[in-house]
């Protein structure tokens, strides 16, 4: 279906993104999947091509453009080319808001040039072994000691966790705050700081090329200059940035579902049973027709969310609803597409198998879908 949200500059960006994924990422997909993380050189190449941090001011290498259509294009081409692992979405969709809006001039000088060039990979560390959905109850502490915070605690499931040079760590800075969410701050911990260590790369069902790690902080002395945003207002900063993160996940959902339907349509033309292509059986033809239509409907809705986020009018409830609906629909579609592949769908060598494994976590991270529905429900007054 023809989409009407893009301008010529987006088409140009799309062709750069497509060529980057086709030449730098897709050919390495299997190696990265086997190894569990991507080459840093891919990040540097993305930086050179302007595929990271275009939201940042020009003097730091960005383009000073806040337009989520560019985020959408990058996520779409990533899946359309069968690429894996590179956490550009984490940096562009999630971290850009923090580094653009919450940093001081001094911090921008220090971090942004390398953020944009791909020399600095970033991560956000909210979840802990004992607190994921219940974010206000995190236990990692940052205690003020003169010009430093002393950070203690651990985080888990952190995307880009192994490669990250800068980690935005969600810490408790005021244990006596009247309410738990009022004593939280965002502190940037850097590679090389004493006491900051990484645990094992987590052995995930899917998204195997994306490094996801545990992080440990033992008496890490972090200069107060690494606080971003306001002390004890960290929870509010998170709430402000979560809608963009959730929309990013919804965009991935549509792009992955679209890829699955395309692969399955091709397969249903080629694979024969009982002397005819399996797509000629009405049950399969109808399944593909339904899923093709559903992808178009998803795309149209998510495009409207992109327009809304650009106009600064996408609400937290709307973003949560989009994340829930897109990822639940994605899962149903990709599972049906795998079924269309028969036994081959269960063989890792087939891309549909990887899409199915990769899709499962979409209903879990960025806030579980149960939490998404809770947010929507609260908006209805419950
Ligand atoms: C691959 C991957 C990448 C991730 N990347 C990051 C990252 O970069 N940074 C980061 O900080 N975190 C990251 N996460 C963590 C992710 O956001 C959490 O796993 C998620 O928020 C759920 O938290 P939890 O695992 O502690 O589950 P829990 O909170 O323990 O939830 C367990 C179950 O209980 C349900 N539940 C909990 N509370 C309620 C409630 N009030 N009502 C109804 N049901 C409820 C949940 O929906 C879920 O089904 C990642 C996770 C994965 C798997």
XYZ file of C-alpha atoms and ligand atoms in Angstrom:
435
model
C 0.000 0.000 0.000
C 1.303 3.438 -0.895
C 2.373 5.409 2.171
C 2.006 9.154 2.168
C 4.083 10.273 5.143
C 7.467 10.579 3.432
C 9.262 13.403 1.572
C 12.108 13.091 -0.977
C 14.798 13.446 1.732
C 13.402 10.345 3.403
C 13.722 8.359 0.179
C 17.361 9.366 -0.034
C 17.938 8.330 3.579
C 16.176 5.029 2.871
C 18.494 4.188 0.017
C 21.562 4.943 2.199
C 20.153 2.779 5.009
C 19.254 -0.050 2.638
C 22.698 -0.103 1.070
C 24.355 -0.017 4.528
C 22.332 -2.988 5.775
C 22.745 -4.909 2.527
C 26.497 -4.494 2.330
C 27.686 -4.180 5.943
C 25.177 -6.120 8.035
C 23.211 -8.761 6.107
C 26.325 -10.596 4.834
C 27.544 -10.945 8.438
C 24.228 -12.011 9.931
C 25.118 -15.647 10.473
C 28.542 -14.889 11.937
C 27.072 -12.305 14.315
C 24.278 -14.676 15.327
C 26.794 -17.418 16.119
C 29.089 -15.082 18.022
C 26.403 -13.097 19.817
C 27.458 -9.547 19.041
C 28.224 -7.346 16.060
C 31.474 -5.771 14.819
C 32.218 -2.299 16.128
C 33.319 -1.447 12.604
C 29.647 -1.671 11.546
C 28.812 1.060 14.058
C 31.611 3.241 12.707
C 30.378 2.747 9.155
C 26.827 3.652 10.235
C 28.241 6.796 11.870
C 30.074 7.789 8.696
C 26.870 7.465 6.695
C 24.849 9.650 9.067
C 22.755 6.765 10.395
C 23.329 7.621 14.064
C 22.297 10.654 16.099
C 20.919 12.909 13.361
C 18.866 14.529 16.132
C 21.985 16.020 17.672
C 23.108 19.590 16.960
C 25.200 20.060 13.814
C 28.261 21.227 15.715
C 28.522 17.743 17.206
C 28.103 15.985 13.862
C 24.319 15.583 13.878
C 21.804 17.188 11.542
C 19.632 18.850 14.196
C 16.575 17.047 12.862
C 13.949 15.489 15.091
C 11.826 13.456 12.747
C 10.814 9.921 13.721
C 10.267 9.060 10.062
C 14.045 8.616 9.843
C 13.931 6.233 12.824
C 11.157 4.297 11.111
C 13.104 3.989 7.865
C 16.194 2.652 9.622
C 14.174 0.030 11.502
C 12.261 -0.936 8.357
C 15.332 -1.407 6.175
C 17.039 -3.373 8.931
C 14.324 -6.042 8.704
C 13.689 -5.737 4.958
C 17.324 -6.730 4.326
C 17.327 -9.591 6.834
C 19.905 -7.858 9.058
C 20.440 -8.753 12.702
C 22.008 -7.570 15.903
C 23.121 -4.005 15.454
C 21.470 -1.934 18.188
C 21.077 1.272 16.209
C 17.431 1.396 17.276
C 18.476 1.421 20.940
C 20.763 4.373 20.317
C 18.520 6.354 17.931
C 15.004 5.594 19.184
C 15.711 5.347 22.901
C 18.958 7.051 23.932
C 18.832 10.075 21.627
C 16.110 11.724 23.699
C 18.229 11.414 26.850
C 21.493 12.634 25.325
C 19.850 15.436 23.338
C 17.502 16.888 25.944
C 18.966 16.077 29.343
C 22.657 16.849 28.843
C 24.475 20.076 29.680
C 26.707 21.864 27.133
C 29.751 20.393 28.822
C 28.316 16.877 28.576
C 27.355 17.414 24.949
C 30.942 18.472 24.179
C 32.257 15.409 25.933
C 29.937 12.753 24.542
C 28.049 13.747 21.424
C 30.758 13.788 18.727
C 31.603 10.149 19.412
C 27.932 9.263 19.937
C 27.188 10.450 16.420
C 30.300 8.890 14.834
C 29.513 5.454 16.271
C 32.652 5.451 18.423
C 30.458 5.549 21.530
C 27.805 2.873 21.776
C 25.151 3.539 24.395
C 22.743 1.572 26.561
C 20.060 2.264 29.120
C 20.048 0.194 32.279
C 16.704 0.212 34.067
C 15.901 -3.449 34.732
C 17.388 -5.326 37.667
C 17.273 -8.955 38.716
C 14.495 -8.064 41.173
C 12.701 -5.237 39.353
C 11.562 -4.982 35.735
C 7.914 -3.981 35.476
C 8.097 -2.513 38.960
C 10.675 0.056 37.926
C 10.096 2.406 40.850
C 11.445 -0.289 43.159
C 14.959 -0.559 41.747
C 17.691 -1.195 44.312
C 20.823 0.185 42.611
C 21.986 3.152 44.654
C 24.058 6.236 43.929
C 25.197 7.871 47.141
C 26.678 11.339 47.002
C 30.262 11.619 48.293
C 31.702 15.080 47.607
C 32.069 15.493 43.859
C 31.144 11.908 43.131
C 28.309 9.436 43.313
C 29.178 5.978 44.601
C 27.146 3.525 42.547
C 26.328 0.049 43.864
C 24.008 -2.584 42.465
C 23.368 -4.629 39.355
C 21.292 -4.503 36.193
C 20.200 -7.245 33.860
C 18.869 -7.764 30.311
C 20.681 -4.646 29.086
C 20.661 -4.253 25.295
C 24.052 -3.182 23.878
C 25.290 -4.087 27.358
C 28.554 -5.705 26.317
C 29.641 -3.135 23.758
C 28.286 0.029 25.409
C 30.799 2.760 26.231
C 28.213 4.942 27.982
C 25.467 3.417 30.085
C 22.611 5.523 31.436
C 22.082 3.812 34.787
C 18.832 4.302 36.653
C 19.839 4.727 40.313
C 18.197 5.468 43.618
C 19.676 8.732 44.901
C 17.163 9.444 47.661
C 16.248 6.338 49.657
C 14.081 8.455 51.979
C 11.910 10.019 49.276
C 8.213 10.141 50.185
C 7.444 7.840 47.246
C 9.955 5.421 45.657
C 9.705 6.959 42.165
C 10.642 10.376 43.549
C 14.174 9.374 44.581
C 15.516 8.162 41.238
C 18.225 9.706 39.026
C 19.969 8.949 35.725
C 23.749 8.611 35.941
C 26.063 7.884 33.024
C 28.601 5.181 33.856
C 31.475 4.880 31.412
C 33.594 1.959 30.306
C 36.788 1.829 32.326
C 35.360 3.233 35.558
C 36.719 1.142 38.390
C 34.150 -1.245 39.845
C 32.018 -1.352 36.689
C 32.015 -4.875 35.268
C 29.910 -6.842 32.831
C 28.608 -10.321 33.409
C 28.010 -12.974 30.851
C 26.316 -12.328 27.572
C 22.852 -13.702 28.192
C 21.918 -16.825 26.234
C 18.642 -15.741 24.623
C 16.052 -17.698 22.632
C 16.195 -15.126 19.853
C 17.832 -11.866 18.788
C 21.022 -13.825 19.260
C 23.298 -11.328 17.539
C 22.128 -8.521 19.829
C 24.346 -8.370 22.879
C 22.272 -8.396 26.028
C 24.167 -8.434 29.280
C 24.226 -8.182 33.025
C 26.047 -5.177 34.482
C 27.570 -4.890 37.952
C 28.499 -1.796 39.917
C 30.656 -2.104 42.982
C 31.565 1.182 44.622
C 31.904 2.848 41.229
C 32.983 6.465 41.716
C 31.152 8.504 39.106
C 31.775 12.266 38.895
C 28.674 14.347 39.591
C 29.188 15.807 36.107
C 27.786 12.505 34.813
C 24.298 13.071 36.240
C 21.919 13.733 33.351
C 18.694 15.602 33.895
C 17.700 16.632 37.377
C 18.626 14.737 40.513
C 15.653 12.710 41.821
C 13.598 13.472 38.681
C 14.900 10.445 36.790
C 11.578 8.611 36.832
C 9.863 11.556 35.152
C 12.626 11.711 32.526
C 12.053 8.007 31.833
C 8.300 8.468 31.501
C 8.852 11.271 29.014
C 11.088 9.135 26.801
C 9.243 5.816 26.986
C 6.605 6.631 24.305
C 9.325 6.968 21.620
C 10.900 3.699 22.782
C 7.538 1.923 22.531
C 6.754 3.382 19.136
C 10.175 2.161 17.957
C 9.230 -1.361 19.071
C 5.895 -1.109 17.238
C 7.719 -0.023 14.066
C 9.986 -3.077 14.357
C 6.845 -5.210 14.776
C 5.310 -4.048 11.506
C 8.601 -4.372 9.626
C 9.216 -7.913 10.890
C 5.643 -9.004 10.149
C 5.917 -7.533 6.653
C 9.162 -9.403 6.017
C 7.563 -12.660 7.240
C 4.535 -12.270 4.958
C 6.758 -11.502 1.961
C 8.986 -14.527 2.606
C 5.945 -16.756 3.100
C 4.191 -15.546 -0.038
C 7.315 -16.373 -2.033
C 7.531 -19.761 -0.335
C 3.861 -20.510 -0.977
C 4.408 -19.893 -4.695
C 7.405 -22.243 -4.833
C 6.597 -25.083 -2.473
C 4.442 -27.762 -4.010
C 2.220 -30.366 -2.343
C -0.299 -32.634 -4.010
C 0.964 -31.387 -7.353
C 0.352 -27.679 -6.829
C 1.914 -24.696 -5.048
C 0.737 -24.654 -1.427
C -0.535 -21.087 -1.935
C -3.136 -22.448 -4.339
C -4.936 -24.158 -1.451
C -7.613 -21.744 -0.409
C -6.810 -22.032 3.285
C -3.247 -20.845 2.676
C -4.177 -18.227 0.098
C -6.692 -16.753 2.507
C -4.214 -16.807 5.362
C -1.702 -14.865 3.263
C -4.410 -12.487 2.021
C -5.476 -11.790 5.603
C -1.944 -11.259 6.854
C -1.017 -9.053 3.910
C -4.071 -6.902 4.668
C -3.298 -6.861 8.383
C 0.228 -5.624 7.714
C -1.232 -2.781 5.645
C -3.638 -1.897 8.450
C -0.832 -2.022 11.022
C 1.369 0.131 8.849
C -1.328 2.750 8.409
C -1.956 2.988 12.137
C 1.716 3.081 13.058
C 2.344 5.734 10.382
C -0.249 7.897 12.148
C 1.590 7.335 15.436
C 4.811 8.479 13.729
C 3.071 11.634 12.542
C 1.760 12.154 16.086
C 5.156 11.691 17.758
C 6.621 14.237 15.333
C 3.868 16.667 16.310
C 4.666 15.943 19.970
C 1.120 14.714 20.464
C 1.575 10.937 20.870
C 0.408 10.243 24.412
C 1.862 7.618 26.725
C -1.403 5.661 26.497
C -1.372 5.729 22.710
C 2.243 4.582 22.523
C 1.514 1.767 25.010
C -1.544 0.694 22.993
C 0.445 0.731 19.756
C 3.223 -1.355 21.316
C 0.741 -3.918 22.655
C -1.312 -4.220 19.499
C 1.550 -4.220 16.990
C 3.651 -6.796 18.851
C 0.704 -9.113 19.599
C -0.357 -8.961 15.932
C 3.230 -9.453 14.813
C 3.523 -12.589 16.909
C 0.301 -14.077 15.544
C 1.303 -13.306 11.946
C 4.843 -14.659 12.213
C 3.658 -17.840 13.912
C 1.158 -18.418 11.076
C 3.906 -17.711 8.527
C 6.134 -20.306 10.171
C 3.277 -22.819 9.920
C 3.092 -22.163 6.181
C 6.716 -23.266 5.898
C 5.898 -26.690 7.361
C 8.923 -28.509 8.809
C 11.339 -26.109 7.147
C 9.889 -23.345 9.296
C 11.377 -25.061 12.311
C 14.862 -25.227 10.820
C 17.155 -22.402 11.835
C 18.623 -22.069 8.381
C 15.292 -20.602 7.223
C 14.841 -16.916 7.922
C 11.278 -17.452 9.102
C 12.607 -19.498 12.029
C 14.833 -16.625 13.102
C 12.013 -14.096 12.705
C 9.818 -16.240 14.934
C 12.514 -16.534 17.631
C 13.309 -12.831 17.391
C 9.665 -11.781 17.594
C 8.867 -13.373 20.939
C 10.623 -10.822 23.110
C 8.788 -7.938 21.506
C 5.846 -8.652 23.830
C 8.180 -8.561 26.837
C 10.726 -5.744 26.589
C 10.001 -2.020 26.581
C 7.391 -2.869 29.237
C 5.459 -6.135 28.997
C 2.205 -6.170 27.068
C 0.303 -6.673 30.322
C 1.809 -3.432 31.600
C 0.945 -1.748 28.271
C -2.705 -2.718 28.683
C -2.601 -1.513 32.270
C -1.427 1.891 31.075
C -4.230 2.025 28.500
C -6.699 0.854 31.137
C -5.610 3.579 33.568
C -6.230 6.098 30.788
C -9.807 4.797 30.689
C -10.171 5.771 34.311
C -9.667 2.371 35.997
C 16.182 -9.186 25.035
C 15.839 -8.197 26.109
C 16.333 -6.894 26.020
C 16.059 -5.983 27.037
N 16.643 -4.738 27.002
C 16.563 -3.948 28.089
C 17.325 -2.739 28.178
O 18.050 -2.371 27.241
N 17.246 -1.997 29.303
C 16.453 -2.368 30.344
O 16.442 -1.656 31.332
N 15.717 -3.487 30.306
C 15.756 -4.297 29.210
N 15.038 -5.455 29.171
C 14.210 -5.822 30.316
C 12.715 -5.779 30.034
O 12.279 -4.467 29.834
C 12.025 -6.483 31.214
O 12.324 -7.873 31.090
C 10.510 -6.261 31.226
O 10.205 -4.923 31.534
C 9.808 -7.170 32.243
O 10.412 -7.120 33.490
P 10.781 -8.492 34.256
O 11.543 -9.339 33.310
O 11.392 -8.161 35.548
O 9.381 -9.215 34.475
P 8.413 -9.024 35.739
O 8.216 -7.595 36.003
O 8.913 -9.897 36.835
O 7.063 -9.636 35.169
C 6.808 -11.046 35.126
C 5.379 -11.251 34.587
O 4.451 -10.627 35.490
C 3.651 -9.702 34.780
N 3.360 -8.545 35.622
C 4.209 -7.803 36.368
N 3.556 -6.811 36.959
C 2.260 -6.899 36.566
C 1.093 -6.134 36.822
N 1.125 -5.039 37.594
N -0.051 -6.525 36.243
C -0.108 -7.624 35.456
N 0.972 -8.389 35.166
C 2.138 -8.013 35.710
C 4.471 -9.294 33.570
O 3.657 -8.797 32.531
C 5.153 -10.603 33.228
O 4.294 -11.390 32.451
C 15.247 -6.360 28.132
C 14.722 -7.664 28.189
C 15.019 -8.587 27.214
C 14.506 -9.984 27.347
